[in-house]
Short mmCIF file of C-alpha atoms and ligand atoms in Angstrom, two decimals:
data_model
loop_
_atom_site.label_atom_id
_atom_site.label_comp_id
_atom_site.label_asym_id
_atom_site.label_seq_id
_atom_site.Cartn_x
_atom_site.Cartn_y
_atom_site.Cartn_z
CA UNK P 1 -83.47 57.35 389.59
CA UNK P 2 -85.92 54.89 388.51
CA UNK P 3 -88.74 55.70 386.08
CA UNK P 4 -91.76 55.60 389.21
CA UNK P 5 -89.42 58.28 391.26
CA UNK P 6 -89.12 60.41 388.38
CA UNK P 7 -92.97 60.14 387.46
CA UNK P 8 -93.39 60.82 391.21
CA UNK P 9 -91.75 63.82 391.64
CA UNK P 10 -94.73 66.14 391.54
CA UNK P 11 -96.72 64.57 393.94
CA UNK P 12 -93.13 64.09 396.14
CA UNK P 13 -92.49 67.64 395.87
CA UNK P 14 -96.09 68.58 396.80
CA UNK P 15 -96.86 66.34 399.78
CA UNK P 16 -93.11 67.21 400.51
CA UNK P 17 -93.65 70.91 401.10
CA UNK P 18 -96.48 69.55 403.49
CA UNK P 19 -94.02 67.29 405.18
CA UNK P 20 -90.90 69.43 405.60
CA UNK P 21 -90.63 69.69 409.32
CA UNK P 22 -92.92 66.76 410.34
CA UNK P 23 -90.60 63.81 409.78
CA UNK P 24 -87.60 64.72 411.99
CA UNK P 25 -87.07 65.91 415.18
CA UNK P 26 -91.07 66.41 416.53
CA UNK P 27 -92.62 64.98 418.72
CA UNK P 28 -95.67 62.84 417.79
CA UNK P 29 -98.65 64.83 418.82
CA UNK P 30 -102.35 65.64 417.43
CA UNK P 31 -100.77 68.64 415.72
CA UNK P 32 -98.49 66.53 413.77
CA UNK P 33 -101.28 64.07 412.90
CA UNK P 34 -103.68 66.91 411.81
CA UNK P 35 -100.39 68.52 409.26
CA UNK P 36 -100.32 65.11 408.27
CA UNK P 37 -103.62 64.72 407.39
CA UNK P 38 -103.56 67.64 405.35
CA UNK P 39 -100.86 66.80 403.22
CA UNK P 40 -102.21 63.59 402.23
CA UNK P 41 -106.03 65.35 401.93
CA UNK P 42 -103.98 67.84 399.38
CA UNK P 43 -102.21 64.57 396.96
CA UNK P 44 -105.92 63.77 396.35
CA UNK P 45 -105.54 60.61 399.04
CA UNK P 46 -109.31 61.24 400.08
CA UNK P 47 -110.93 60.86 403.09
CA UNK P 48 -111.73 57.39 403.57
CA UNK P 49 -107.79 56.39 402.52
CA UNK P 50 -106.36 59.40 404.52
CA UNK P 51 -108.74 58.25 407.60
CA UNK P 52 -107.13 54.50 406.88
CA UNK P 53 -103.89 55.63 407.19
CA UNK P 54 -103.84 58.13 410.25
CA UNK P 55 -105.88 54.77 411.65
CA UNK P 56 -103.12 52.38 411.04
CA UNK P 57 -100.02 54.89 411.43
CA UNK P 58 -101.36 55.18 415.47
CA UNK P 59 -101.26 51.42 415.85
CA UNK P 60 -98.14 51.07 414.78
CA UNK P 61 -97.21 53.87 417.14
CA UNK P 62 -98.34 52.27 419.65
CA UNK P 63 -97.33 48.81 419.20
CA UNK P 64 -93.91 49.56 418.10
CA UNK P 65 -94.07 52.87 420.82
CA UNK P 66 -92.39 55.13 418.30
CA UNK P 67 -91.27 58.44 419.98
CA UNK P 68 -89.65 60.18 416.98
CA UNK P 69 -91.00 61.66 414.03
CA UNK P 70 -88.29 60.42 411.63
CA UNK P 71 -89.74 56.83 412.01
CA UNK P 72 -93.01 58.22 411.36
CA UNK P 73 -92.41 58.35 407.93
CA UNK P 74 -91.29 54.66 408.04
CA UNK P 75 -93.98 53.67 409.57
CA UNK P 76 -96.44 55.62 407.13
CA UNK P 77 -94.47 53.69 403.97
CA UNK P 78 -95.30 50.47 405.76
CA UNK P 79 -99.31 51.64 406.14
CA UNK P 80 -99.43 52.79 402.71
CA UNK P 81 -98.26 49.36 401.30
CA UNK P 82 -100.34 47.39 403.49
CA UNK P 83 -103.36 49.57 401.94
CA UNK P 84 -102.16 49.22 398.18
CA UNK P 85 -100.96 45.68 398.14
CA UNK P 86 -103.86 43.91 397.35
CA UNK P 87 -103.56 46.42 394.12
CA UNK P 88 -100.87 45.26 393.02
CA UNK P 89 -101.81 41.83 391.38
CA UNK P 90 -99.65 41.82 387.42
CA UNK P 91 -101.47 40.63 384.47
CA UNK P 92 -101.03 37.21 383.64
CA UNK P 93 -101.95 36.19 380.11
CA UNK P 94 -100.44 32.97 379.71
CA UNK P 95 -103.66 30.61 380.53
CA UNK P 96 -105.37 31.90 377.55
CA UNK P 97 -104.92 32.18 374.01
CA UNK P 98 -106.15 34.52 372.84
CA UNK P 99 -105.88 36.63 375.98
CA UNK P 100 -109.10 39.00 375.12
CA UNK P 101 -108.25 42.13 376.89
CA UNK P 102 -111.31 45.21 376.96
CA UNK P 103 -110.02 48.49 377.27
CA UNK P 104 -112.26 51.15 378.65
CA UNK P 105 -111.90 54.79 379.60
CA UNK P 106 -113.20 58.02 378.79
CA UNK P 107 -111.83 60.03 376.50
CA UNK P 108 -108.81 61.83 376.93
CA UNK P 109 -107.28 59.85 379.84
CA UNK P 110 -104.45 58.66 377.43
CA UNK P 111 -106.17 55.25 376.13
CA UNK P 112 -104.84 55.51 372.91
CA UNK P 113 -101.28 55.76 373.93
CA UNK P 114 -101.97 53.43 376.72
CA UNK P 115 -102.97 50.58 373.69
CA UNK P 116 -99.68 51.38 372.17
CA UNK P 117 -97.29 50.84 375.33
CA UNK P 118 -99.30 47.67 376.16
CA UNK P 119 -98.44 46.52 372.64
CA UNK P 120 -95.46 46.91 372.80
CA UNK P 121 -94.79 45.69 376.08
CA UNK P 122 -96.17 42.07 374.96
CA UNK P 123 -94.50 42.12 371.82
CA UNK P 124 -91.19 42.81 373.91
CA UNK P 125 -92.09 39.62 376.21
CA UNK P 126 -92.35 37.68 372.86
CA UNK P 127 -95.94 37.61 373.06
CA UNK P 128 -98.00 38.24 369.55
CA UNK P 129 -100.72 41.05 369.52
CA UNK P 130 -103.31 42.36 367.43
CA UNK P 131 -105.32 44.81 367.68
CA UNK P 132 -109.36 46.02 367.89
CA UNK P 133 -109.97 49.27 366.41
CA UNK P 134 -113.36 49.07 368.50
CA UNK P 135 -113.08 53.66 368.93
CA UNK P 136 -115.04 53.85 365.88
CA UNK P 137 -116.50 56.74 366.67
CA UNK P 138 -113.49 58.48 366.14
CA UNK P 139 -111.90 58.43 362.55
CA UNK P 140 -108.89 59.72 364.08
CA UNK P 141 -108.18 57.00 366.83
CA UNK P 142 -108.69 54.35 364.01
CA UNK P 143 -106.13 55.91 361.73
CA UNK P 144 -103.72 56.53 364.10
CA UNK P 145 -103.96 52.62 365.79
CA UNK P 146 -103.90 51.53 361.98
CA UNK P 147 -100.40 53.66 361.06
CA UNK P 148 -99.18 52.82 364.62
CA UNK P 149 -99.48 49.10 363.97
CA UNK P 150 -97.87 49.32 360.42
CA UNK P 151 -94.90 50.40 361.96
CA UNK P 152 -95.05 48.35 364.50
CA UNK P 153 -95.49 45.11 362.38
CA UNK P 154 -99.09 45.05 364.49
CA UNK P 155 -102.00 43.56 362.59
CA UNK P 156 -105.21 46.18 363.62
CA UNK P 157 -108.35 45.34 362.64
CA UNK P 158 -110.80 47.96 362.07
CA UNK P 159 -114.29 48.46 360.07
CA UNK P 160 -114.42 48.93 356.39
CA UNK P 161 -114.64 52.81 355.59
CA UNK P 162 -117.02 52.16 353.11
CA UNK P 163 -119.31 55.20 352.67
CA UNK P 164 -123.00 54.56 354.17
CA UNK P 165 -121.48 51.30 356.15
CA UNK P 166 -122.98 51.51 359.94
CA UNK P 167 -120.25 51.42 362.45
CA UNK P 168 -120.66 48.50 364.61
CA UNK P 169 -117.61 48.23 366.96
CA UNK P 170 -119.32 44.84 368.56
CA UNK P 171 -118.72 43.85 364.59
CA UNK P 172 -114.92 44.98 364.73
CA UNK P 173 -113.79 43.28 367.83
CA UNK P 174 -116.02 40.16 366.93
CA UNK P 175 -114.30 39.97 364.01
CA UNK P 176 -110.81 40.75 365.53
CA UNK P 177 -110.89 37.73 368.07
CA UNK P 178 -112.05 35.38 365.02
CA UNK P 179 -108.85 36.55 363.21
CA UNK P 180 -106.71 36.18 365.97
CA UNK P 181 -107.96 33.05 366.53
CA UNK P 182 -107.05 32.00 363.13
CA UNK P 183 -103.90 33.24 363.89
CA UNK P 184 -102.78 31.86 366.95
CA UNK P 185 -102.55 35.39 368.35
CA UNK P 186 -101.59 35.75 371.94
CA UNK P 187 -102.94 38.94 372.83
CA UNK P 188 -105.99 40.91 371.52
CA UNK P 189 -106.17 44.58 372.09
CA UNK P 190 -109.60 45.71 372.19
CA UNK P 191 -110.54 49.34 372.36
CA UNK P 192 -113.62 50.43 373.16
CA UNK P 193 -114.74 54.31 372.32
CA UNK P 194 -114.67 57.00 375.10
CA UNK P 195 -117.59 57.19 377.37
CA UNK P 196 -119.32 59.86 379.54
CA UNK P 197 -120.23 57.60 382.09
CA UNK P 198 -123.32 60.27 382.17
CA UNK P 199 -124.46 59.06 379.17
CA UNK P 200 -126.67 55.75 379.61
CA UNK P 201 -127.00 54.76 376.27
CA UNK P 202 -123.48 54.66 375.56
CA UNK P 203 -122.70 52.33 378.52
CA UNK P 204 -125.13 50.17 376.84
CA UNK P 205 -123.42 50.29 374.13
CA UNK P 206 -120.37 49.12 375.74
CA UNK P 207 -122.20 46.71 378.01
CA UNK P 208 -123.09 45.52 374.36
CA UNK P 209 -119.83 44.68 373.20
CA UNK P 210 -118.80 42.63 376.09
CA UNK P 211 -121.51 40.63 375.52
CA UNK P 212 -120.43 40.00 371.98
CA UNK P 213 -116.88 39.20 373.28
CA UNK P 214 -118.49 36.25 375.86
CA UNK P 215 -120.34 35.14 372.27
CA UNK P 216 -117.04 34.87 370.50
CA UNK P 217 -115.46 33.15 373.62
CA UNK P 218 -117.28 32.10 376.48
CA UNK P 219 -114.75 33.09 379.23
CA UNK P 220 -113.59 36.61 377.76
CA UNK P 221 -113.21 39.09 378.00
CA UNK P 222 -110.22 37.72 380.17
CA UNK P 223 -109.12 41.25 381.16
CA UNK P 224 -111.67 44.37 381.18
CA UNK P 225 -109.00 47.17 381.98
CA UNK P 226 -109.70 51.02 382.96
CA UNK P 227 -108.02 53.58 381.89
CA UNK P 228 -107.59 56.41 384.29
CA UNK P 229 -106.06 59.35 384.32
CA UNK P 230 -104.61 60.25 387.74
CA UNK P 231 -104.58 64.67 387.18
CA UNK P 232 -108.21 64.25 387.27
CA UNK P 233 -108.16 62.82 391.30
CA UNK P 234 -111.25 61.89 393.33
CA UNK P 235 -112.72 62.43 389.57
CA UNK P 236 -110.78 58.26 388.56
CA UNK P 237 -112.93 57.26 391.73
CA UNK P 238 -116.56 57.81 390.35
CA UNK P 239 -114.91 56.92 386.87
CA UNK P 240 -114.56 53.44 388.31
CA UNK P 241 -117.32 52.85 390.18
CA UNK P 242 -119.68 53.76 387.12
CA UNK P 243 -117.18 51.29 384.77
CA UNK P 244 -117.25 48.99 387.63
CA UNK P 245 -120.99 48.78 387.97
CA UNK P 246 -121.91 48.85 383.96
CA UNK P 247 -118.69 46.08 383.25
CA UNK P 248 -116.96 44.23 386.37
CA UNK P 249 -113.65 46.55 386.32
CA UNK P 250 -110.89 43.32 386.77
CA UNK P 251 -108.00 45.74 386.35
CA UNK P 252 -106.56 49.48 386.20
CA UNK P 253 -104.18 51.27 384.22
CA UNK P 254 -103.46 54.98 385.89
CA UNK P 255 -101.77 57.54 383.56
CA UNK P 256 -100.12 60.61 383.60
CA UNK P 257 -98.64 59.52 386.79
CA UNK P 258 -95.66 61.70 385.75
CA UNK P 259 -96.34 65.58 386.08
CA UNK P 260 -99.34 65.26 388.85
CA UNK P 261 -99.22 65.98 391.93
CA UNK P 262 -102.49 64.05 392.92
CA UNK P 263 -100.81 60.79 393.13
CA UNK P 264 -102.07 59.77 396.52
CA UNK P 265 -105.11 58.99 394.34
CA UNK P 266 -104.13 55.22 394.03
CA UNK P 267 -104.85 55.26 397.62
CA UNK P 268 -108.25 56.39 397.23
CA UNK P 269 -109.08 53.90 394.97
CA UNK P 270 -107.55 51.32 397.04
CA UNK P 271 -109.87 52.35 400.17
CA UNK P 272 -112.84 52.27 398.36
CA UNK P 273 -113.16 48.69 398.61
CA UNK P 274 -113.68 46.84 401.74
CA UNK P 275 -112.42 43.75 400.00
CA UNK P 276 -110.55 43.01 397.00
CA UNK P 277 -110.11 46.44 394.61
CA UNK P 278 -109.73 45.95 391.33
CA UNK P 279 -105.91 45.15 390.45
CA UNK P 280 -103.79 48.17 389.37
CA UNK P 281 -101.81 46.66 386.65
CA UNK P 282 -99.69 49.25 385.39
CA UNK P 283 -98.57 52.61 385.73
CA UNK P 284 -98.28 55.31 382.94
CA UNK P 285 -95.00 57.94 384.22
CA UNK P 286 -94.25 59.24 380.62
CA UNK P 287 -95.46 59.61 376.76
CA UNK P 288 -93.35 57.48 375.34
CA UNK P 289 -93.71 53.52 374.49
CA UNK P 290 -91.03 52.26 377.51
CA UNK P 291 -92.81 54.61 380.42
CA UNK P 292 -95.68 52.07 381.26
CA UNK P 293 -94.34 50.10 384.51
CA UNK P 294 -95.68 47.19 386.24
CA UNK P 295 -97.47 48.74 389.65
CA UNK P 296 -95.54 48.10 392.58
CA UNK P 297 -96.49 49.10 395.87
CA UNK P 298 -93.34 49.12 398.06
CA UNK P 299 -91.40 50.99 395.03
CA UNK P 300 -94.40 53.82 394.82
CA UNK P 301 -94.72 53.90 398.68
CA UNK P 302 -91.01 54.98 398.96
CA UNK P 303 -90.67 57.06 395.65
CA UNK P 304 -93.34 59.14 397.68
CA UNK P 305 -91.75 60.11 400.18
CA UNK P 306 -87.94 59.75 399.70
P1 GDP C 401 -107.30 59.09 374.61
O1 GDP C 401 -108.19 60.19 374.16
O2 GDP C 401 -107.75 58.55 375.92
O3 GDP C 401 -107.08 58.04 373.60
O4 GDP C 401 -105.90 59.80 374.95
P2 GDP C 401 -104.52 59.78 374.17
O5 GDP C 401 -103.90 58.44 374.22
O6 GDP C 401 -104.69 60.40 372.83
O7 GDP C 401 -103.66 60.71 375.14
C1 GDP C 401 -103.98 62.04 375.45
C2 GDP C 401 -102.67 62.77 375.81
O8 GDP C 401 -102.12 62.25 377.01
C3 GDP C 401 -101.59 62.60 374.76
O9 GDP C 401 -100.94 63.84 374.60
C4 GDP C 401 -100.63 61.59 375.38
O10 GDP C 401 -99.31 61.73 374.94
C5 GDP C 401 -100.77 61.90 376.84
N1 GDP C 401 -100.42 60.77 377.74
C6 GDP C 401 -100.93 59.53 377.75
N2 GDP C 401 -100.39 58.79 378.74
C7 GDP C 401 -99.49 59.59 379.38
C8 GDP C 401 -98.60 59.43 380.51
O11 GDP C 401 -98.52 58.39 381.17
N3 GDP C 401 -97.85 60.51 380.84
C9 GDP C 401 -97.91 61.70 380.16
N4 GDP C 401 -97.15 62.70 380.55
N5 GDP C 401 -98.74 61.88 379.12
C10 GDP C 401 -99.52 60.84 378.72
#
């Protein structure tokens, strides 16, 4: 079983319990489409993306006058990767070096661990990486970036712990992209501390150190990526709008795909935007370094339902 089915099987067995009877043997009637509606409503799919789906599963009734409830579920893959394709856009680093890459997120969505599998996914492509303690409002997260990257043969480049220095994570990551300049580095890492998006100051704050990233190079950041955690639902939809609105979101990393059952929130993201959503480029299914996957729309659409 691949590593997307296995991080699916929450939200499978969820929406399954839903779907037990209605793919097979019914006919297709407003009863069926109401069920259906429900079961998405209940994987955290939301109303606009559930609405988009019921929408586009009737055409293709219609065109392709399906009669039996078995190719319903066919034909609801096939809408559900029409609606997340334009998602699924990789990262593609190679035009720039250094590729400055922003990461964002509120605390606790699994940004830490996220900077860690991203590391190590570039340094497995044979790409060099270094990385911006930027978190320095949390001791902690420095340390633990700092230990990760000596073991990791990662350079991380975080402020001076002298006592009665200011913390100035604009400073850090500033000073991180003139290193890895220096360096030739491919790929800089740049974390950014965890933000209430209540909290208008502190989006300032990060607002802030984007602006110091354009100063250091006047097309980055190349990548300002999102952390979200998919357990908390509709909750990653107003995460991204308010990240969206203070930064220009270009791409999304959803965690904790493994163990939710609220998957169909991908879908709710996706129909929040009449035109081009922000690119989901990767997937988080487990806690360890390998379980961060590209974000593939056909393979989620049938580890969903299978
Ligand atoms: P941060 O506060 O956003 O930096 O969050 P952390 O990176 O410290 O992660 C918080 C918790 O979520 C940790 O226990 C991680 O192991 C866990 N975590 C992060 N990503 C995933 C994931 O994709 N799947 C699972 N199951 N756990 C994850």
């Amino acid at each position: 079983a691949s590593k997307i089915r296995q991080g699916l099987a929450r939200t499978r067995q969820n929406l399954g319990k839903q779907l037990t009877g209605l793919f097979g043997g019914r006919k297709i009637d407003e009863a069926l489409y109401e069920e259906l509606e429900t079961a998405l409503l209940t994987a955290d799919t939301g109303i606009a993306a559930t609405n988009r789906l019921l929408e586009s599963l009737r055409k293709r009734v219609k065109r392709d006058a399906l009669s039996d409830s078995e190719q319903l579920k066919t034909a609801l893959q096939d809408a559900l990767v029409e609606l997340l394709q334009p998602m699924a856009r990789p990262l593609e680093t190679a035009e720039k070096q250094p590729f400055v890459i922003m990461i964002t997120g509120v605390n606790g969505v699994g940004k830490t661990t996220t900077i860690g599998k991203l590391a190590h996914y570039f340094q497995a492509q044979g790409q060099s990486v270094l990385l911006a303690a930027g978190d320095t409002y949390r001791a902690a997260a420095q340390e633990q970036l700092k230990i990760w990257g000596e073991r990791n043969n990662i350079t991380v480049i975080a402020q001076d712990n002298e006592p009665g220095r200011k913390s100035d994570p604009a400073a850090v990551i500033f000073d991180a992209i003139t290193a890895a300049r220096a360096r030739h580095i491919d790929i800089v890492l740049a974390d950014t501390a965890g933000r209430l998006t209540t909290q208008l100051h502190l989006m300032e704050e990060i607002k802030k150190i984007k602006r110091v990233i354009t100063k250091a190079i006047p097309d980055a950041p190349h990548e300002v990526l999102l952390v979200l955690d998919a357990n908390t639902g509709q909750n990653a939809v107003s995460q991204l709008k308010a990240f969206d609105e203070a930064l220009g979101v270009t791409g999304l990393v959803l965690t904790k795909l493994d163990g939710t059952a609220k998957g169909g929130v991908i879908a709710a993201i996706a129909a929040q935007y009449a035109d081009l959503p922000p690119a989901l480029r990767f997937v988080g299914v487990g806690e360890g370094l390998d379980d961060l996957r590209p974000f593939d729309a056909k393979e989620f659409a049938e580890a969903l339902f299978d």
